């Protein structure tokens, strides 16, 4: 492995110090984490705020009197309770609310499928920052859109989905260029865990702002999350670069480390044609797509129906719903970050082949939730046990951070964004399909444990389908169609790095008032 011994003046050493303390790839990871976190708050905020937005007086009465079913009569003794919800002023029926909430996924799926092409054409950094900016603006405009009418707010939700659909393809493209193979699982899983942190933040903060926030309560949730997204966009523009060679502040030690540990990606930002025929006939790609579709079915089932289950079956009061949901999704965030680090540790120690590591983590990530959801109907009215099982279910699901999450970068680094866009777009069909199927099951009785059992068993079945597909077809080996037409030897790569340093030396002399660097490249053993 090549390392650099820099003989430089005191002034130049002082100027380079910050890059030694905080590697630029970690800055990228930090900002990406918060970007995905805020993107997810933009996705979820309306799901919660809509409760405070709806005019209950116009729909039913000023007070919603609900006699809870007695299937679980002793659960926390909340039966026969009159609930008072903070009244909104929109006359949206449940079916209209479903249309508004589901509009997001129509836009999201559309741009998922074209995100890779847009990323190649415009650039990953621009797409990623632009995605967050457009999402933030549509969220900021949501209170205005709600006052303008159903078509306007529905259109804003479609635009939010359109903007966010391209963010993940851009993120994977960036990390295909920035994440060394030894750190790939850790960095990607940390970023993806921002989704779960965003769910927790949105659940807790939106509930609080709807009750105590400014601008009438619920509008403040949209203003806070939208403004926060705009701030992070500015940070992305300043601190994130398309690839390591473009970053003016990266240390040469980090640059060499990254470049020499990206063996399967083209160092040039060339726009190569996407081999769609080979992608669509690749068993490894379909293993990822099916696995994502399977766990997404279970995830979106809980994301959209968990509050209803806690209230209608277990009779938890509405104020405890958000707190319980936050704990459930926090467990997934923690295990996702942990599983990414652990998979990289096992890879470095060469305990198992990387494909085996990915399959073991995916097995835990899908089998665990399947088992938990099967057990939930068996414990029936034991509210505390149900909560424990829900926490375990999402906690196990977080292990996909070492399974299918980083694998698209393993099998085709140059097409990581495109592959993720295809696989995740396929999986996001469940965003509106899973709640629809669950709703059909629950039409016969939303408080019926028997009907909810069908919802949980269906989700478990999809988890098991994902396990089978990933174990039999999954692979992290580099796909033959993902290899560039010309592969550089180690000697040629080293020569390119020396040339690159010479170019950087000239740029430093210009940018830093003629300060010169004496640089030598020394070959050292690993």
Short mmCIF file of C-alpha atoms in Angstrom, two decimals:
data_model
loop_
_atom_site.label_atom_id
_atom_site.label_comp_id
_atom_site.label_asym_id
_atom_site.label_seq_id
_atom_site.Cartn_x
_atom_site.Cartn_y
_atom_site.Cartn_z
CA UNK A 1 0.00 0.00 0.00
CA UNK A 2 1.37 3.44 -0.87
CA UNK A 3 1.84 6.06 1.85
CA UNK A 4 3.06 9.64 1.52
CA UNK A 5 5.91 11.24 3.42
CA UNK A 6 5.44 15.00 3.13
CA UNK A 7 8.37 17.29 3.85
CA UNK A 8 6.72 20.66 4.15
CA UNK A 9 7.02 24.00 5.91
CA UNK A 10 5.39 24.75 9.28
CA UNK A 11 2.81 26.96 7.69
CA UNK A 12 1.75 24.28 5.25
CA UNK A 13 1.62 21.68 8.02
CA UNK A 14 -0.70 23.87 10.02
CA UNK A 15 -2.90 24.36 7.00
CA UNK A 16 -3.25 20.60 6.50
CA UNK A 17 -4.05 19.75 10.15
CA UNK A 18 -7.87 19.88 9.96
CA UNK A 19 -7.95 17.19 7.27
CA UNK A 20 -6.03 14.85 9.57
CA UNK A 21 -8.50 15.28 12.42
CA UNK A 22 -11.69 14.79 10.39
CA UNK A 23 -11.31 12.67 7.23
CA UNK A 24 -13.40 14.05 4.39
CA UNK A 25 -15.21 10.73 3.87
CA UNK A 26 -16.52 10.99 7.45
CA UNK A 27 -17.77 14.51 6.79
CA UNK A 28 -19.62 13.13 3.77
CA UNK A 29 -21.07 10.34 5.91
CA UNK A 30 -22.20 12.76 8.62
CA UNK A 31 -23.94 15.10 6.18
CA UNK A 32 -25.50 12.21 4.26
CA UNK A 33 -26.86 10.74 7.49
CA UNK A 34 -28.61 14.00 8.38
CA UNK A 35 -29.79 14.51 4.82
CA UNK A 36 -31.51 11.12 4.77
CA UNK A 37 -32.82 11.76 8.27
CA UNK A 38 -34.50 14.99 7.14
CA UNK A 39 -35.74 13.44 3.90
CA UNK A 40 -37.52 10.83 5.99
CA UNK A 41 -39.05 13.45 8.29
CA UNK A 42 -40.39 15.08 5.11
CA UNK A 43 -41.93 11.74 4.14
CA UNK A 44 -43.49 10.94 7.51
CA UNK A 45 -44.50 14.35 8.92
CA UNK A 46 -47.86 14.47 7.12
CA UNK A 47 -48.75 10.95 8.25
CA UNK A 48 -48.79 12.23 11.83
CA UNK A 49 -49.82 15.85 11.35
CA UNK A 50 -52.93 14.92 9.38
CA UNK A 51 -54.59 13.82 12.65
CA UNK A 52 -54.45 17.42 13.88
CA UNK A 53 -55.36 18.85 10.46
CA UNK A 54 -58.70 17.07 9.97
CA UNK A 55 -61.92 18.77 11.08
CA UNK A 56 -63.52 16.19 13.32
CA UNK A 57 -66.59 18.36 13.90
CA UNK A 58 -67.45 18.34 10.20
CA UNK A 59 -66.80 14.62 9.86
CA UNK A 60 -68.38 13.28 12.99
CA UNK A 61 -68.78 15.51 16.07
CA UNK A 62 -66.77 17.85 18.26
CA UNK A 63 -65.97 14.92 20.54
CA UNK A 64 -65.13 11.53 19.15
CA UNK A 65 -66.75 9.04 21.46
CA UNK A 66 -65.39 5.59 20.93
CA UNK A 67 -66.35 2.50 22.86
CA UNK A 68 -63.38 0.25 22.54
CA UNK A 69 -63.95 -3.41 21.71
CA UNK A 70 -63.66 -5.83 24.58
CA UNK A 71 -61.44 -8.39 22.84
CA UNK A 72 -58.59 -7.07 25.01
CA UNK A 73 -60.69 -5.59 27.86
CA UNK A 74 -57.96 -5.44 30.49
CA UNK A 75 -55.19 -3.81 28.44
CA UNK A 76 -54.15 -0.83 30.58
CA UNK A 77 -57.81 -0.30 31.51
CA UNK A 78 -58.53 2.12 28.69
CA UNK A 79 -61.81 0.64 27.59
CA UNK A 80 -64.96 2.81 27.38
CA UNK A 81 -62.88 5.98 27.26
CA UNK A 82 -63.90 9.21 25.56
CA UNK A 83 -61.03 10.65 23.54
CA UNK A 84 -60.59 14.35 22.83
CA UNK A 85 -58.37 15.15 19.88
CA UNK A 86 -57.17 18.64 19.02
CA UNK A 87 -59.55 19.77 16.31
CA UNK A 88 -58.42 20.67 12.80
CA UNK A 89 -60.34 22.46 10.09
CA UNK A 90 -59.99 20.31 6.94
CA UNK A 91 -62.96 18.17 5.92
CA UNK A 92 -61.04 15.20 4.54
CA UNK A 93 -62.69 11.80 4.74
CA UNK A 94 -60.52 8.74 5.48
CA UNK A 95 -60.48 7.82 1.78
CA UNK A 96 -59.32 11.31 0.80
CA UNK A 97 -56.63 11.17 3.47
CA UNK A 98 -55.46 7.89 1.95
CA UNK A 99 -55.19 9.49 -1.49
CA UNK A 100 -53.15 12.41 -0.12
CA UNK A 101 -50.79 10.19 1.86
CA UNK A 102 -50.35 7.66 -0.94
CA UNK A 103 -49.52 10.35 -3.52
CA UNK A 104 -45.95 10.48 -2.21
CA UNK A 105 -45.15 6.97 -3.41
CA UNK A 106 -46.34 7.56 -6.96
CA UNK A 107 -43.72 10.26 -7.34
CA UNK A 108 -41.09 8.33 -5.40
CA UNK A 109 -41.29 5.22 -7.56
CA UNK A 110 -41.17 7.22 -10.79
CA UNK A 111 -37.82 8.88 -10.14
CA UNK A 112 -36.34 5.78 -8.48
CA UNK A 113 -36.36 4.15 -11.90
CA UNK A 114 -34.65 7.07 -13.65
CA UNK A 115 -32.43 8.22 -10.79
CA UNK A 116 -29.32 6.43 -12.07
CA UNK A 117 -29.59 8.06 -15.49
CA UNK A 118 -30.12 11.52 -13.97
CA UNK A 119 -27.17 11.01 -11.63
CA UNK A 120 -24.88 10.13 -14.54
CA UNK A 121 -26.08 13.11 -16.55
CA UNK A 122 -26.05 15.79 -13.85
CA UNK A 123 -23.71 14.50 -11.16
CA UNK A 124 -24.31 12.73 -7.83
CA UNK A 125 -23.61 15.75 -5.61
CA UNK A 126 -25.94 18.05 -7.53
CA UNK A 127 -28.70 15.47 -7.61
CA UNK A 128 -28.39 14.70 -3.89
CA UNK A 129 -28.35 18.34 -2.78
CA UNK A 130 -31.06 19.26 -5.30
CA UNK A 131 -33.25 16.41 -4.06
CA UNK A 132 -33.08 17.63 -0.47
CA UNK A 133 -33.68 21.24 -1.55
CA UNK A 134 -36.79 20.44 -3.60
CA UNK A 135 -38.14 18.18 -0.86
CA UNK A 136 -37.59 20.94 1.73
CA UNK A 137 -39.38 23.52 -0.41
CA UNK A 138 -42.41 21.29 -0.99
CA UNK A 139 -42.63 20.57 2.75
CA UNK A 140 -42.42 24.28 3.55
CA UNK A 141 -45.26 24.86 1.08
CA UNK A 142 -47.49 22.10 2.48
CA UNK A 143 -49.51 24.29 4.91
CA UNK A 144 -50.20 26.70 2.04
CA UNK A 145 -51.10 23.80 -0.25
CA UNK A 146 -53.49 22.35 2.32
CA UNK A 147 -55.34 25.66 2.49
CA UNK A 148 -55.51 25.82 -1.31
CA UNK A 149 -57.28 22.48 -1.56
CA UNK A 150 -56.92 18.75 -2.02
CA UNK A 151 -55.46 18.87 -5.59
CA UNK A 152 -52.70 21.25 -4.48
CA UNK A 153 -51.58 19.35 -1.39
CA UNK A 154 -51.77 16.07 -3.33
CA UNK A 155 -49.57 17.56 -6.05
CA UNK A 156 -47.08 18.73 -3.42
CA UNK A 157 -46.90 15.20 -2.03
CA UNK A 158 -46.24 13.83 -5.51
CA UNK A 159 -43.45 16.42 -5.93
CA UNK A 160 -41.98 15.45 -2.57
CA UNK A 161 -41.87 11.84 -3.72
CA UNK A 162 -40.40 12.82 -7.09
CA UNK A 163 -37.61 14.77 -5.41
CA UNK A 164 -36.76 12.05 -2.90
CA UNK A 165 -36.77 9.21 -5.41
CA UNK A 166 -33.46 10.34 -6.89
CA UNK A 167 -31.71 11.00 -3.58
CA UNK A 168 -30.81 7.39 -2.80
CA UNK A 169 -29.34 6.65 -6.22
CA UNK A 170 -27.15 9.73 -5.88
CA UNK A 171 -26.12 8.70 -2.37
CA UNK A 172 -25.03 5.23 -3.49
CA UNK A 173 -23.12 6.70 -6.41
CA UNK A 174 -21.22 9.03 -4.05
CA UNK A 175 -20.30 6.21 -1.69
CA UNK A 176 -19.22 3.98 -4.56
CA UNK A 177 -16.54 6.65 -5.15
CA UNK A 178 -15.81 7.57 -1.54
CA UNK A 179 -16.16 4.42 0.59
CA UNK A 180 -13.11 2.09 0.76
CA UNK A 181 -14.08 -1.57 0.62
CA UNK A 182 -13.02 -2.07 4.25
CA UNK A 183 -15.47 0.59 5.44
CA UNK A 184 -18.26 0.22 2.90
CA UNK A 185 -20.78 -1.56 5.09
CA UNK A 186 -20.15 0.74 8.05
CA UNK A 187 -20.46 4.03 6.17
CA UNK A 188 -23.49 3.00 4.09
CA UNK A 189 -25.38 1.54 7.05
CA UNK A 190 -24.71 4.65 9.16
CA UNK A 191 -26.19 6.78 6.38
CA UNK A 192 -29.21 4.52 5.86
CA UNK A 193 -29.88 4.50 9.61
CA UNK A 194 -30.76 8.16 9.11
CA UNK A 195 -34.10 6.88 7.76
CA UNK A 196 -34.98 5.37 11.11
CA UNK A 197 -33.69 8.35 13.08
CA UNK A 198 -35.83 10.54 10.83
CA UNK A 199 -38.87 8.39 11.65
CA UNK A 200 -38.19 8.74 15.37
CA UNK A 201 -37.63 12.50 15.14
CA UNK A 202 -40.73 13.01 13.03
CA UNK A 203 -42.86 10.91 15.35
CA UNK A 204 -41.81 12.70 18.52
CA UNK A 205 -41.30 16.26 17.26
CA UNK A 206 -44.42 16.41 15.06
CA UNK A 207 -46.67 15.27 17.90
CA UNK A 208 -45.22 17.93 20.18
CA UNK A 209 -45.42 20.73 17.60
CA UNK A 210 -48.98 19.87 16.64
CA UNK A 211 -49.96 20.51 20.24
CA UNK A 212 -47.61 23.31 21.27
CA UNK A 213 -45.98 24.65 18.10
CA UNK A 214 -46.21 28.09 16.54
CA UNK A 215 -48.31 29.15 13.51
CA UNK A 216 -51.33 27.29 14.84
CA UNK A 217 -49.65 24.03 15.82
CA UNK A 218 -49.39 21.54 12.97
CA UNK A 219 -47.98 24.00 10.34
CA UNK A 220 -44.91 24.51 12.54
CA UNK A 221 -43.87 20.88 12.01
CA UNK A 222 -43.62 21.46 8.25
CA UNK A 223 -41.77 24.76 8.72
CA UNK A 224 -39.22 23.28 11.15
CA UNK A 225 -38.34 20.23 9.06
CA UNK A 226 -38.38 22.18 5.79
CA UNK A 227 -36.07 24.89 7.14
CA UNK A 228 -33.71 22.29 8.60
CA UNK A 229 -33.47 20.66 5.16
CA UNK A 230 -32.50 23.97 3.54
CA UNK A 231 -29.70 24.45 6.09
CA UNK A 232 -28.25 21.00 5.37
CA UNK A 233 -28.40 21.73 1.61
CA UNK A 234 -26.03 24.66 2.17
CA UNK A 235 -23.64 22.39 4.07
CA UNK A 236 -23.76 19.79 1.28
CA UNK A 237 -22.88 22.41 -1.33
CA UNK A 238 -19.92 23.63 0.73
CA UNK A 239 -18.41 20.40 2.06
CA UNK A 240 -19.36 17.57 -0.35
CA UNK A 241 -17.55 16.83 -3.64
CA UNK A 242 -18.25 14.47 -6.49
CA UNK A 243 -15.18 12.30 -5.90
CA UNK A 244 -12.09 12.37 -3.64
CA UNK A 245 -9.80 13.80 -6.34
CA UNK A 246 -12.04 16.88 -6.59
CA UNK A 247 -11.88 17.75 -2.88
CA UNK A 248 -9.46 20.65 -2.25
CA UNK A 249 -9.03 19.87 1.46
CA UNK A 250 -8.50 16.12 1.39
CA UNK A 251 -5.15 14.95 2.76
CA UNK A 252 -2.97 12.95 0.41
CA UNK A 253 -2.88 10.12 2.93
CA UNK A 254 -6.66 9.79 2.76
CA UNK A 255 -6.74 10.25 -1.00
CA UNK A 256 -4.27 7.43 -1.59
CA UNK A 257 -6.09 5.22 0.93
CA UNK A 258 -9.44 5.71 -0.80
CA UNK A 259 -8.15 5.36 -4.36
CA UNK A 260 -6.19 2.20 -3.63
CA UNK A 261 -9.17 0.60 -1.91
CA UNK A 262 -11.66 1.17 -4.72
CA UNK A 263 -10.36 -1.55 -7.02
CA UNK A 264 -13.55 -2.09 -8.99
CA UNK A 265 -14.62 1.42 -9.89
CA UNK A 266 -13.45 3.60 -12.73
CA UNK A 267 -11.34 6.49 -11.43
CA UNK A 268 -12.64 8.71 -14.21
CA UNK A 269 -16.21 10.02 -14.11
CA UNK A 270 -17.07 8.55 -17.49
CA UNK A 271 -20.65 8.19 -18.63
CA UNK A 272 -20.78 4.57 -19.68
CA UNK A 273 -23.95 3.10 -21.17
CA UNK A 274 -26.06 1.22 -18.64
CA UNK A 275 -26.26 -2.51 -19.52
CA UNK A 276 -29.96 -2.87 -18.75
CA UNK A 277 -30.31 -6.26 -20.44
CA UNK A 278 -27.60 -7.78 -18.23
CA UNK A 279 -28.90 -6.02 -15.13
CA UNK A 280 -32.41 -7.34 -15.65
CA UNK A 281 -31.15 -10.89 -16.20
CA UNK A 282 -28.73 -10.92 -13.26
CA UNK A 283 -29.75 -13.32 -10.44
CA UNK A 284 -27.71 -11.26 -7.96
CA UNK A 285 -29.63 -8.09 -8.82
CA UNK A 286 -32.99 -9.83 -8.54
CA UNK A 287 -31.96 -11.33 -5.20
CA UNK A 288 -31.49 -7.80 -3.87
CA UNK A 289 -34.72 -6.55 -5.47
CA UNK A 290 -36.83 -9.39 -4.06
CA UNK A 291 -35.22 -9.12 -0.61
CA UNK A 292 -35.92 -5.37 -0.50
CA UNK A 293 -39.50 -5.87 -1.67
CA UNK A 294 -40.03 -8.49 1.03
CA UNK A 295 -38.75 -6.54 4.01
CA UNK A 296 -40.32 -3.33 2.69
CA UNK A 297 -43.74 -5.01 2.84
CA UNK A 298 -43.30 -5.64 6.55
CA UNK A 299 -41.75 -2.23 7.19
CA UNK A 300 -44.48 -0.23 5.46
CA UNK A 301 -47.16 -2.36 7.08
CA UNK A 302 -45.91 -1.31 10.50
CA UNK A 303 -45.12 2.26 9.44
CA UNK A 304 -48.70 2.89 8.32
CA UNK A 305 -50.69 0.56 10.59
CA UNK A 306 -48.79 0.36 13.90
CA UNK A 307 -50.56 3.39 15.48
CA UNK A 308 -53.95 1.92 14.52
CA UNK A 309 -53.04 -1.46 16.04
CA UNK A 310 -51.82 0.07 19.29
CA UNK A 311 -55.00 2.09 19.62
CA UNK A 312 -57.74 -0.16 18.25
CA UNK A 313 -56.53 -3.50 19.64
CA UNK A 314 -54.37 -2.74 22.68
CA UNK A 315 -56.19 0.53 23.50
CA UNK A 316 -53.07 2.59 24.14
CA UNK A 317 -54.06 6.25 24.36
CA UNK A 318 -53.04 8.42 21.45
CA UNK A 319 -50.41 10.32 23.43
CA UNK A 320 -48.47 7.10 24.06
CA UNK A 321 -48.63 5.99 20.44
CA UNK A 322 -45.85 8.26 19.23
CA UNK A 323 -43.56 7.36 22.12
CA UNK A 324 -43.91 3.62 21.52
CA UNK A 325 -43.42 4.05 17.76
CA UNK A 326 -40.27 6.09 18.40
CA UNK A 327 -38.76 3.32 20.53
CA UNK A 328 -39.60 0.71 17.91
CA UNK A 329 -37.87 2.59 15.08
CA UNK A 330 -34.93 3.63 17.26
CA UNK A 331 -34.10 -0.05 17.73
CA UNK A 332 -33.76 -0.49 13.97
CA UNK A 333 -31.52 2.56 13.67
CA UNK A 334 -29.11 1.25 16.30
CA UNK A 335 -28.84 -2.28 14.93
CA UNK A 336 -28.46 -1.04 11.35
CA UNK A 337 -25.40 1.05 12.24
CA UNK A 338 -24.01 -1.79 14.38
CA UNK A 339 -24.53 -4.44 11.70
CA UNK A 340 -22.71 -2.37 9.08
CA UNK A 341 -19.69 -2.00 11.34
CA UNK A 342 -19.76 -5.67 12.35
CA UNK A 343 -19.94 -6.87 8.73
CA UNK A 344 -16.90 -4.74 7.87
CA UNK A 345 -15.04 -6.09 10.90
CA UNK A 346 -15.69 -9.68 9.82
CA UNK A 347 -14.61 -8.77 6.29
CA UNK A 348 -11.32 -7.27 7.48
CA UNK A 349 -10.60 -10.31 9.65
CA UNK A 350 -11.49 -12.57 6.71
CA UNK A 351 -13.59 -14.71 9.02
CA UNK A 352 -15.95 -15.60 6.16
CA UNK A 353 -16.22 -14.80 2.44
CA UNK A 354 -18.01 -11.51 1.88
CA UNK A 355 -20.96 -13.21 0.15
CA UNK A 356 -21.43 -15.47 3.18
CA UNK A 357 -21.26 -12.47 5.51
CA UNK A 358 -23.95 -10.66 3.52
CA UNK A 359 -26.21 -13.74 3.56
CA UNK A 360 -25.80 -14.33 7.30
CA UNK A 361 -26.76 -10.73 8.08
CA UNK A 362 -29.70 -10.85 5.68
CA UNK A 363 -30.87 -14.12 7.22
CA UNK A 364 -30.92 -12.51 10.68
CA UNK A 365 -32.48 -9.34 9.27
CA UNK A 366 -35.44 -11.16 7.70
CA UNK A 367 -35.91 -14.28 9.81
CA UNK A 368 -35.99 -12.31 13.07
CA UNK A 369 -38.88 -10.00 12.08
CA UNK A 370 -40.78 -12.92 10.50
CA UNK A 371 -40.64 -14.86 13.78
CA UNK A 372 -41.66 -11.83 15.86
CA UNK A 373 -44.69 -11.01 13.72
CA UNK A 374 -45.84 -14.63 13.84
CA UNK A 375 -45.66 -14.62 17.66
CA UNK A 376 -47.53 -11.29 18.15
CA UNK A 377 -51.02 -12.77 17.54
CA UNK A 378 -50.18 -15.62 19.93
CA UNK A 379 -49.54 -13.32 22.92
CA UNK A 380 -52.89 -11.63 22.20
CA UNK A 381 -53.68 -8.94 24.79
CA UNK A 382 -50.32 -8.87 26.58
CA UNK A 383 -49.50 -5.28 25.65
CA UNK A 384 -46.01 -5.24 27.14
CA UNK A 385 -45.02 -8.44 25.31
CA UNK A 386 -46.38 -7.06 22.03
CA UNK A 387 -44.23 -3.93 22.44
CA UNK A 388 -41.16 -6.06 23.15
CA UNK A 389 -41.83 -8.15 20.03
CA UNK A 390 -42.27 -5.01 17.90
CA UNK A 391 -38.98 -3.60 19.18
CA UNK A 392 -37.25 -6.92 18.47
CA UNK A 393 -38.84 -7.11 15.03
CA UNK A 394 -37.44 -3.77 13.88
CA UNK A 395 -34.21 -4.43 15.77
CA UNK A 396 -33.63 -7.62 13.80
CA UNK A 397 -34.57 -5.85 10.57
CA UNK A 398 -31.66 -3.47 11.12
CA UNK A 399 -29.25 -6.32 10.34
CA UNK A 400 -29.92 -5.76 6.65
CA UNK A 401 -27.35 -2.97 7.11
CA UNK A 402 -24.74 -5.70 6.71
CA UNK A 403 -26.81 -7.61 4.15
CA UNK A 404 -28.59 -6.19 1.11
CA UNK A 405 -27.97 -2.50 1.89
CA UNK A 406 -24.31 -2.25 0.77
CA UNK A 407 -24.34 -5.15 -1.68
CA UNK A 408 -25.14 -3.09 -4.78
CA UNK A 409 -21.81 -1.34 -4.30
CA UNK A 410 -20.10 -4.75 -4.07
CA UNK A 411 -21.53 -6.21 -7.27
CA UNK A 412 -21.37 -3.13 -9.51
CA UNK A 413 -19.70 -0.01 -8.04
CA UNK A 414 -19.94 2.02 -11.26
CA UNK A 415 -23.68 1.34 -11.44
CA UNK A 416 -24.46 1.41 -7.71
CA UNK A 417 -26.90 4.30 -8.04
CA UNK A 418 -28.70 2.72 -10.96
CA UNK A 419 -28.99 -0.66 -9.25
CA UNK A 420 -30.25 0.85 -6.03
CA UNK A 421 -32.77 2.93 -7.94
CA UNK A 422 -34.11 -0.15 -9.71
CA UNK A 423 -34.19 -2.39 -6.62
CA UNK A 424 -35.56 0.22 -4.25
CA UNK A 425 -38.11 1.44 -6.81
CA UNK A 426 -39.36 -2.12 -7.10
CA UNK A 427 -39.52 -2.40 -3.31
CA UNK A 428 -41.37 0.90 -2.87
CA UNK A 429 -44.41 -0.50 -4.65
CA UNK A 430 -45.17 -1.88 -1.20
CA UNK A 431 -45.49 1.73 0.06
CA UNK A 432 -49.06 1.86 -1.18
CA UNK A 433 -49.72 -1.86 -1.78
CA UNK A 434 -49.03 -3.15 1.76
CA UNK A 435 -51.36 -0.63 3.50
CA UNK A 436 -54.02 -1.35 0.87
CA UNK A 437 -53.94 -5.10 1.52
CA UNK A 438 -53.88 -4.53 5.28
CA UNK A 439 -56.90 -2.23 4.93
CA UNK A 440 -58.81 -4.93 3.06
CA UNK A 441 -58.11 -7.41 5.87
CA UNK A 442 -59.23 -4.90 8.51
CA UNK A 443 -62.50 -3.90 6.85
CA UNK A 444 -64.23 -6.67 8.79
CA UNK A 445 -63.05 -5.24 12.11
CA UNK A 446 -60.12 -2.98 12.89
CA UNK A 447 -60.22 -4.08 16.53
CA UNK A 448 -60.31 -7.79 15.71
CA UNK A 449 -57.24 -9.77 16.68
CA UNK A 450 -58.15 -12.40 14.08
CA UNK A 451 -58.06 -9.83 11.26
CA UNK A 452 -54.80 -8.35 12.51
CA UNK A 453 -53.33 -11.85 12.54
CA UNK A 454 -53.83 -11.95 8.76
CA UNK A 455 -51.91 -8.68 8.45
CA UNK A 456 -48.97 -9.99 10.50
CA UNK A 457 -48.89 -13.42 8.86
CA UNK A 458 -48.86 -11.86 5.39
CA UNK A 459 -45.88 -9.68 6.32
CA UNK A 460 -44.08 -12.72 7.77
CA UNK A 461 -44.69 -14.62 4.55
CA UNK A 462 -43.01 -11.91 2.52
CA UNK A 463 -40.03 -11.91 4.89
CA UNK A 464 -39.61 -15.64 4.26
CA UNK A 465 -39.80 -15.16 0.48
CA UNK A 466 -36.99 -12.61 0.73
CA UNK A 467 -34.84 -15.01 2.74
CA UNK A 468 -35.17 -17.79 0.16
CA UNK A 469 -34.42 -15.49 -2.78
CA UNK A 470 -31.35 -13.94 -1.16
CA UNK A 471 -29.87 -17.20 0.07
CA UNK A 472 -30.21 -18.95 -3.30
CA UNK A 473 -29.43 -16.09 -5.70
CA UNK A 474 -27.59 -13.48 -3.65
CA UNK A 475 -23.92 -12.75 -4.31
CA UNK A 476 -21.50 -9.92 -3.55
CA UNK A 477 -19.04 -10.94 -6.27
CA UNK A 478 -18.27 -8.28 -8.85
CA UNK A 479 -20.52 -8.83 -11.87
CA UNK A 480 -18.72 -9.39 -15.18
CA UNK A 481 -20.75 -6.66 -16.90
CA UNK A 482 -19.76 -4.18 -14.18
CA UNK A 483 -16.04 -4.34 -15.01
CA UNK A 484 -14.63 -1.55 -17.17
CA UNK A 485 -13.25 -2.36 -20.59
CA UNK A 486 -9.74 -1.38 -19.51
CA UNK A 487 -8.39 -2.39 -16.13
CA UNK A 488 -5.38 -0.54 -14.74
CA UNK A 489 -2.52 -2.43 -13.16
CA UNK A 490 -1.31 -1.55 -9.68
CA UNK A 491 1.76 0.12 -11.19
CA UNK A 492 -0.37 2.27 -13.49
CA UNK A 493 -2.66 3.23 -10.62
CA UNK A 494 0.33 4.29 -8.52
CA UNK A 495 1.63 6.37 -11.40
CA UNK A 496 -1.75 8.08 -11.74
CA UNK A 497 -1.71 8.96 -8.05
CA UNK A 498 1.75 10.51 -8.36
CA UNK A 499 0.58 12.53 -11.34
CA UNK A 500 -2.50 13.58 -9.43
CA UNK A 501 -0.34 14.77 -6.53
CA UNK A 502 1.78 16.82 -8.90
CA UNK A 503 -1.35 18.50 -10.20
CA UNK A 504 -2.50 19.17 -6.65
CA UNK A 505 0.90 20.62 -5.79
CA UNK A 506 0.56 23.17 -8.53
CA UNK A 507 -2.95 24.07 -7.37
CA UNK A 508 -1.72 24.52 -3.79
CA UNK A 509 1.05 26.88 -4.95
CA UNK A 510 -1.54 29.03 -6.62
CA UNK A 511 -4.19 28.88 -3.91
CA UNK A 512 -1.92 29.35 -0.92
CA UNK A 513 0.31 32.19 -2.04
CA UNK A 514 3.18 30.24 -3.52
CA UNK A 515 3.79 27.86 -0.62
CA UNK A 516 5.67 24.90 -2.04
CA UNK A 517 5.47 21.27 -1.03
CA UNK A 518 8.26 18.76 -1.26
CA UNK A 519 6.51 15.42 -1.80
CA UNK A 520 7.84 11.91 -2.11
CA UNK A 521 5.95 8.65 -2.52
CA UNK A 522 7.30 5.81 -0.43
CA UNK A 523 6.22 2.22 -0.91
CA UNK A 524 5.58 0.52 2.44
CA UNK A 525 4.29 -2.98 3.22
CA UNK A 526 0.67 -3.46 4.33
#
